[in-house]
mmCIF file of C-alpha atoms and ligand atoms in Angstrom:
data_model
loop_
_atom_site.group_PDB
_atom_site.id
_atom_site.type_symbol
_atom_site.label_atom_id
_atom_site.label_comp_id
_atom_site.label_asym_id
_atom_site.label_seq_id
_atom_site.Cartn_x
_atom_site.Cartn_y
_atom_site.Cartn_z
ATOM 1 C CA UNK N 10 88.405 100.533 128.773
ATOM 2 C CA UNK N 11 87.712 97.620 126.910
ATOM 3 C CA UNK N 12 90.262 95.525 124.348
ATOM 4 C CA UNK N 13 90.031 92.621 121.775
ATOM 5 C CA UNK N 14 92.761 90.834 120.756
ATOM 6 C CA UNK N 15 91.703 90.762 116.329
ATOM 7 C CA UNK N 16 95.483 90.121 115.234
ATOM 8 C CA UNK N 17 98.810 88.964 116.093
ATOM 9 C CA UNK N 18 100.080 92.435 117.195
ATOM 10 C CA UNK N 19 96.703 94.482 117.177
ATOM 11 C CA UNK N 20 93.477 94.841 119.317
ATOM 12 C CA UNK N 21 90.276 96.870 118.889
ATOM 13 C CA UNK N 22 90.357 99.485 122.041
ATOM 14 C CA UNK N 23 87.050 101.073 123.218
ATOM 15 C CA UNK N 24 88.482 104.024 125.610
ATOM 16 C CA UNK N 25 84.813 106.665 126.530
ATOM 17 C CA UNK N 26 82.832 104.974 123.606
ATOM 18 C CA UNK N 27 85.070 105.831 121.278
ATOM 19 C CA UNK N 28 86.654 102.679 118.917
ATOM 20 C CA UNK N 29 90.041 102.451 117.833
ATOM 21 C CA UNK N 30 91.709 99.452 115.802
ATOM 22 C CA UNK N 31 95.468 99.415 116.299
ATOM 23 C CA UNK N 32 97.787 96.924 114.043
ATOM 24 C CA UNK N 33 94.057 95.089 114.284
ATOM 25 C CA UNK N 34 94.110 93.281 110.521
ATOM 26 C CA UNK N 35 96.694 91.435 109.943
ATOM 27 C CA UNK N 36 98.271 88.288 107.629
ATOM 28 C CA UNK N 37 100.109 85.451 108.950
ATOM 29 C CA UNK N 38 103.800 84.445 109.192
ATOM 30 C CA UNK N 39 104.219 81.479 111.034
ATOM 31 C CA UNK N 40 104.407 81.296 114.170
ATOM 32 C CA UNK N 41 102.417 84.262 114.290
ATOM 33 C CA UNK N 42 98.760 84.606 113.792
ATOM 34 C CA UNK N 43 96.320 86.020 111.225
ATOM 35 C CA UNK N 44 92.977 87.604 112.386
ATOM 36 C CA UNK N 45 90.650 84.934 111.846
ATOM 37 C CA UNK N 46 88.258 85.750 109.311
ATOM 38 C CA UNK N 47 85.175 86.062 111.488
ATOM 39 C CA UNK N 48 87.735 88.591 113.192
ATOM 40 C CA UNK N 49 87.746 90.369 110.000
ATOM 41 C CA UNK N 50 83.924 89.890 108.904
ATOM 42 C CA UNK N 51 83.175 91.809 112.563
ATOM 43 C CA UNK N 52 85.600 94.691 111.787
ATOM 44 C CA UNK N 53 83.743 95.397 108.414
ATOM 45 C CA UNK N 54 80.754 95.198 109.757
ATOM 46 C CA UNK N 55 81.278 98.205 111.394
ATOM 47 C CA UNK N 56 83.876 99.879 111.276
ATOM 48 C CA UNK N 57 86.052 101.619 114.505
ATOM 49 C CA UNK N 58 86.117 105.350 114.408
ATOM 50 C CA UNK N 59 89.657 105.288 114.400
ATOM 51 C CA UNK N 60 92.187 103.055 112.362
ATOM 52 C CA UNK N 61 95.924 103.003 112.882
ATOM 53 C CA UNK N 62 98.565 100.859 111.575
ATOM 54 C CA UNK N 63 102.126 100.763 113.085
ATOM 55 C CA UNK N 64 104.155 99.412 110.161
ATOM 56 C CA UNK N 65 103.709 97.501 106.890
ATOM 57 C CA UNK N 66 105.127 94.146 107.774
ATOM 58 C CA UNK N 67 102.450 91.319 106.953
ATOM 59 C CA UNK N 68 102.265 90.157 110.388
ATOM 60 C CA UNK N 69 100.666 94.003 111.671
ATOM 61 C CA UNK N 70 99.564 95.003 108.711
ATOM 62 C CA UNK N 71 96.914 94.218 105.422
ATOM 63 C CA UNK N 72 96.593 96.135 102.440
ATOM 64 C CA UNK N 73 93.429 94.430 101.431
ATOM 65 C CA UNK N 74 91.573 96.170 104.848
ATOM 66 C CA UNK N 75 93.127 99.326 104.873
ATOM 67 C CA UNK N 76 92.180 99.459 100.887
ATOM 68 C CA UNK N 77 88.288 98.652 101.838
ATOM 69 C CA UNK N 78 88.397 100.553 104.674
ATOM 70 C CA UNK N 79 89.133 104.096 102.760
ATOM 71 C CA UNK N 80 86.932 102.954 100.035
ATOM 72 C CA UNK N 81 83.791 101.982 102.544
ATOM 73 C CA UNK N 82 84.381 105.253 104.694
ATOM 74 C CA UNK N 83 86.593 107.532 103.474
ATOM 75 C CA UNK N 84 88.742 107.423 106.396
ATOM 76 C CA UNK N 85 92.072 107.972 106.634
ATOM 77 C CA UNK N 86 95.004 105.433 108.242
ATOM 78 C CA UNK N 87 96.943 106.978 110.973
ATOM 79 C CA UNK N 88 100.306 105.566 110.282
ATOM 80 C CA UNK N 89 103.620 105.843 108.401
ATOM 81 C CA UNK N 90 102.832 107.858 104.779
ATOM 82 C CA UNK N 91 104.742 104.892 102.925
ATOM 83 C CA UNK N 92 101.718 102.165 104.236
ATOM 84 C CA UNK N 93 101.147 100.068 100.524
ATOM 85 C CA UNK N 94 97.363 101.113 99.066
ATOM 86 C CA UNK N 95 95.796 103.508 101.778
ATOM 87 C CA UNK N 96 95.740 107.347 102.393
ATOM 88 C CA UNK N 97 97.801 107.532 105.884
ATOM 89 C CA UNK N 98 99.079 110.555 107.876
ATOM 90 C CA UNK N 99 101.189 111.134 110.605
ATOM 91 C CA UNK N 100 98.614 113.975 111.537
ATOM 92 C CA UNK N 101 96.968 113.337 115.133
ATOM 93 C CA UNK N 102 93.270 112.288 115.301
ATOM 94 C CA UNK N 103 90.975 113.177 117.772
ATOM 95 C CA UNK N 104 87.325 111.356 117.702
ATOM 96 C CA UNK N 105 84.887 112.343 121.006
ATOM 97 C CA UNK N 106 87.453 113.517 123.035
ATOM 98 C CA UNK N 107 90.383 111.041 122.371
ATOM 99 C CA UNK N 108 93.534 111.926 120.932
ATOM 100 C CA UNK N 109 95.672 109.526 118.617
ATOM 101 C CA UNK N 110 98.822 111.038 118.067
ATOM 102 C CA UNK N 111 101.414 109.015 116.088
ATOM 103 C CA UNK N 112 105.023 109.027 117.242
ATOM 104 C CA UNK N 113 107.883 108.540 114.662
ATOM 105 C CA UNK N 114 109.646 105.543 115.846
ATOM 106 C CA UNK N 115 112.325 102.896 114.722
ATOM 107 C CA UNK N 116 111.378 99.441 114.156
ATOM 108 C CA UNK N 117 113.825 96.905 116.320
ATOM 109 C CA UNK N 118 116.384 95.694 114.661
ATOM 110 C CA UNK N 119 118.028 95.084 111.409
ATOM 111 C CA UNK N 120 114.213 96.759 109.701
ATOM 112 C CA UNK N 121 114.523 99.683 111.555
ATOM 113 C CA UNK N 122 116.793 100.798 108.289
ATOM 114 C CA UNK N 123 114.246 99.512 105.495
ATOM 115 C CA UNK N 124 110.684 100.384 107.139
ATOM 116 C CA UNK N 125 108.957 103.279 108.392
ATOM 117 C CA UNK N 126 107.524 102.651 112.025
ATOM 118 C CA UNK N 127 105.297 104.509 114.149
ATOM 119 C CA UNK N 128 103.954 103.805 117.590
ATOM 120 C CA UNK N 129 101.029 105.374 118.974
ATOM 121 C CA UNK N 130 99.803 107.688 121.970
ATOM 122 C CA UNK N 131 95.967 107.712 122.823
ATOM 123 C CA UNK N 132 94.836 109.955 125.488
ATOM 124 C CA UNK N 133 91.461 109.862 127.062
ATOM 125 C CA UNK N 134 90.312 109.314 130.448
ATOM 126 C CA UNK N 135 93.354 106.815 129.729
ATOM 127 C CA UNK N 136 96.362 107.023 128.506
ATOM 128 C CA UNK N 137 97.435 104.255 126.296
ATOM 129 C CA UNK N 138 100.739 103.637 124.528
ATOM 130 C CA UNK N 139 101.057 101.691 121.934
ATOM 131 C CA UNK N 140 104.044 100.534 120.655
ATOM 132 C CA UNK N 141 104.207 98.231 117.938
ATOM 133 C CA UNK N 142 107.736 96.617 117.141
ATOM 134 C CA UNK N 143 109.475 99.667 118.086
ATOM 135 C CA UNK N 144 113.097 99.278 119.711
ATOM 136 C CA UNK N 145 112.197 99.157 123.825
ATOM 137 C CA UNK N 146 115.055 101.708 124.006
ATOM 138 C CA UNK N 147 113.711 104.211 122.494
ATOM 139 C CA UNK N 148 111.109 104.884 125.147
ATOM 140 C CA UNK N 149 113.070 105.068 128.503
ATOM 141 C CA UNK N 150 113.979 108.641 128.841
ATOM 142 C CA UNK N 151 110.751 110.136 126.936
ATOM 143 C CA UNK N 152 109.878 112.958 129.762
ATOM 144 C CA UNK N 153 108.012 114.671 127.344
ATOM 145 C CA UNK N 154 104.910 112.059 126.878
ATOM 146 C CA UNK N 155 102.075 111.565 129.197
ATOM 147 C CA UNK N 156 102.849 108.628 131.653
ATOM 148 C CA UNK N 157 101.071 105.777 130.306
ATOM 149 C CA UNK N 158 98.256 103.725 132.239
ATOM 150 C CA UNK N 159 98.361 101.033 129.548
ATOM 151 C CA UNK N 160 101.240 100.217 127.396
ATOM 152 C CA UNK N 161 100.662 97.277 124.814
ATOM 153 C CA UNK N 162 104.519 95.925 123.480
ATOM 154 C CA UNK N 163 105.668 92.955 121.820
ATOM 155 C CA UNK N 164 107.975 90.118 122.976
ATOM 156 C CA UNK N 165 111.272 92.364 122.653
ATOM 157 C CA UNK N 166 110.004 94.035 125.815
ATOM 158 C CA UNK N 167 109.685 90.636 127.833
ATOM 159 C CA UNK N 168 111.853 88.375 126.588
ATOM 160 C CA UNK N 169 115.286 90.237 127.656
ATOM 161 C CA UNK N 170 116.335 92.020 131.104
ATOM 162 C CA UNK N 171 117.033 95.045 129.240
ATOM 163 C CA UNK N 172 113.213 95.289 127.446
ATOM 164 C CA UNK N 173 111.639 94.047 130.715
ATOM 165 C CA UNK N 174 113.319 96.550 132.949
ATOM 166 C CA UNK N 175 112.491 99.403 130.403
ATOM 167 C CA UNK N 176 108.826 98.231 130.325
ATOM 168 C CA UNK N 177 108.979 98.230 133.927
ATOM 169 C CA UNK N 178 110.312 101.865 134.537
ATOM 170 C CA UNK N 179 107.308 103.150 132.418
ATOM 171 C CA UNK N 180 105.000 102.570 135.224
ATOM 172 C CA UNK N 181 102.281 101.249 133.904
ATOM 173 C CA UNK N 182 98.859 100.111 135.541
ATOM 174 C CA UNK N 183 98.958 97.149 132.983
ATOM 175 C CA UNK N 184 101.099 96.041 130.111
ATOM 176 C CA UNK N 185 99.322 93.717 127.501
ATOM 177 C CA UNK N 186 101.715 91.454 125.768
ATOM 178 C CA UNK N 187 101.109 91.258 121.910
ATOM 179 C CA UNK N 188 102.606 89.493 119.196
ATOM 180 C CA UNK N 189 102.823 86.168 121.064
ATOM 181 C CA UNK N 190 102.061 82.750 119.360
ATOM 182 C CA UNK N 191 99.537 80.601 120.391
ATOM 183 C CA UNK N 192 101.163 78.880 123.615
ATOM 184 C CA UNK N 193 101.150 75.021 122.039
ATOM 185 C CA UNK N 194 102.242 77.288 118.602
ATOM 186 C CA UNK N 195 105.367 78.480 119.925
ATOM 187 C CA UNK N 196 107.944 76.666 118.206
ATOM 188 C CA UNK N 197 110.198 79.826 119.058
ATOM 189 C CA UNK N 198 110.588 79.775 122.674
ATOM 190 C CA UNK N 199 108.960 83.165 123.360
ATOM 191 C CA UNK N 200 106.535 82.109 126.074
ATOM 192 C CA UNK N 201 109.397 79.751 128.391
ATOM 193 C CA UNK N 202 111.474 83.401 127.179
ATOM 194 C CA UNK N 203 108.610 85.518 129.054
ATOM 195 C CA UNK N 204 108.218 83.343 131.725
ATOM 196 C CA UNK N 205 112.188 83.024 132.755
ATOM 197 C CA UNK N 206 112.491 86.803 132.238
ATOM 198 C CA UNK N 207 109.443 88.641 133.793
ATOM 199 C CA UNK N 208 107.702 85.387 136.280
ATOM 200 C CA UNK N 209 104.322 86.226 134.961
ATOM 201 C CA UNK N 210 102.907 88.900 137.342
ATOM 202 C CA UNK N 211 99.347 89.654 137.820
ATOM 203 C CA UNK N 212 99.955 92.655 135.616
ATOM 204 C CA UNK N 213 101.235 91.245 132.767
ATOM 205 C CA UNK N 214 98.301 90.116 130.481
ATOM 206 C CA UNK N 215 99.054 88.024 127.188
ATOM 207 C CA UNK N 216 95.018 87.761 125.612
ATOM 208 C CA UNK N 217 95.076 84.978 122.808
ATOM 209 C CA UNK N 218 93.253 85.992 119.167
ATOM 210 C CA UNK N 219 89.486 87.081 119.977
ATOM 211 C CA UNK N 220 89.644 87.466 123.595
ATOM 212 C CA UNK N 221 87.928 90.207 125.196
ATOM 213 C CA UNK N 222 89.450 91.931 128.183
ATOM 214 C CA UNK N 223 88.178 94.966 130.618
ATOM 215 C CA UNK N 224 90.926 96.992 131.778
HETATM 216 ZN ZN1 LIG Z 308 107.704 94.397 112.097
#
């Protein structure tokens, strides 16, 4: 399996040849980043077989792709019906053997009341989880999903004991930390945060914008 880090909170997976972009356009709120546009102009080129957007907050999500998207292929979003100017179900997808199946979820905090939130399964050879800015409790007594290989999160799951034992008790191969600032960016204390709360172990991989990665 094979990732790219396009967004703040979103990579482009390749899991047995088949491509799926997860939260993988986004817009910037500082200290966050945007995909860059050559991020963008690669993504259009051609597009992944699958698309799937988490929530509609600006820093996971962009109307303007999802828009061009559906009008270049005729695809549909997998993600919350209420995503702004795209056709989106919660339906699973399933594109050469993978499954995408979205999972109703709440969004951390105070949004969890105002925005629709959905976090993502994809089973292959793999199985991936994907989580987007979904509350860390949510997930520690779900018996009824495959065990993930992979689980990608954002800072909620590293930065506290609570998130970081959670993340742990998943039992993941690998967790890959999203939604992170640049390191000389982070004006919010979210990598010393990381550091203090999970020591950085070989397992724990934090890519920065338009890295690759083999998993
Ligand atoms: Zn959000």
């Amino acid at each position: 399996m094979e990732i790219r880090r396009t967004a703040n909170a979103g990579v482009l997976l390749k899991l047995d040849g088949v491509s799926i972009l997860l939260d993988g356009v986004c817009r910037e709120i500082k200290p966050y980043p945007a995909t860059p546009p050559e991020e963008r102009a690669k993504l259009c080129e051609s597009y992944p077989d699958m698309v799937c957007y988490t929530h509609a907050h600006k820093d996971h999500y962009d109307p303007t792709f999802a828009a061009e998207y559906g009008k270049q292929t005729g695809g549909v979003i997998l993600g919350p019906e209420e995503l702004p100017g795209c056709n989106s179900t919660m339906a699973a997808g399933s594109v050469g053997g993978v499954t995408v199946t979205p999972i109703p979820s709440r969004h951390i905090g105070g949004a969890g009341k105002t925005v629709s939130h959905a976090s993502f399964i994809v089973k292959g050879s793999q199985c991936v989880w994907f989580l987007g800015d979904s509350s860390p409790l949510l997930w520690k007594d779900r018996t009824d999903l495959p065990k993930p290989d992979f689980l990608f999160v954002p800072y909620a799951y590293t930065t506290t004991p609570t998130g970081w034992t959670i993340t742990r008790n998943l039992g993941a191969k690998k967790t890959v930390l999203l939604h992170m600032p640049a390191r000389e960016e982070d004006t919010i204390g979210l990598w010393a945060a990381t550091e203090a709360t999970t020591k950085f172990p070989d397992d724990l991989l934090i890519p920065s914008v338009g890295q690759t990665i083999t998993l």
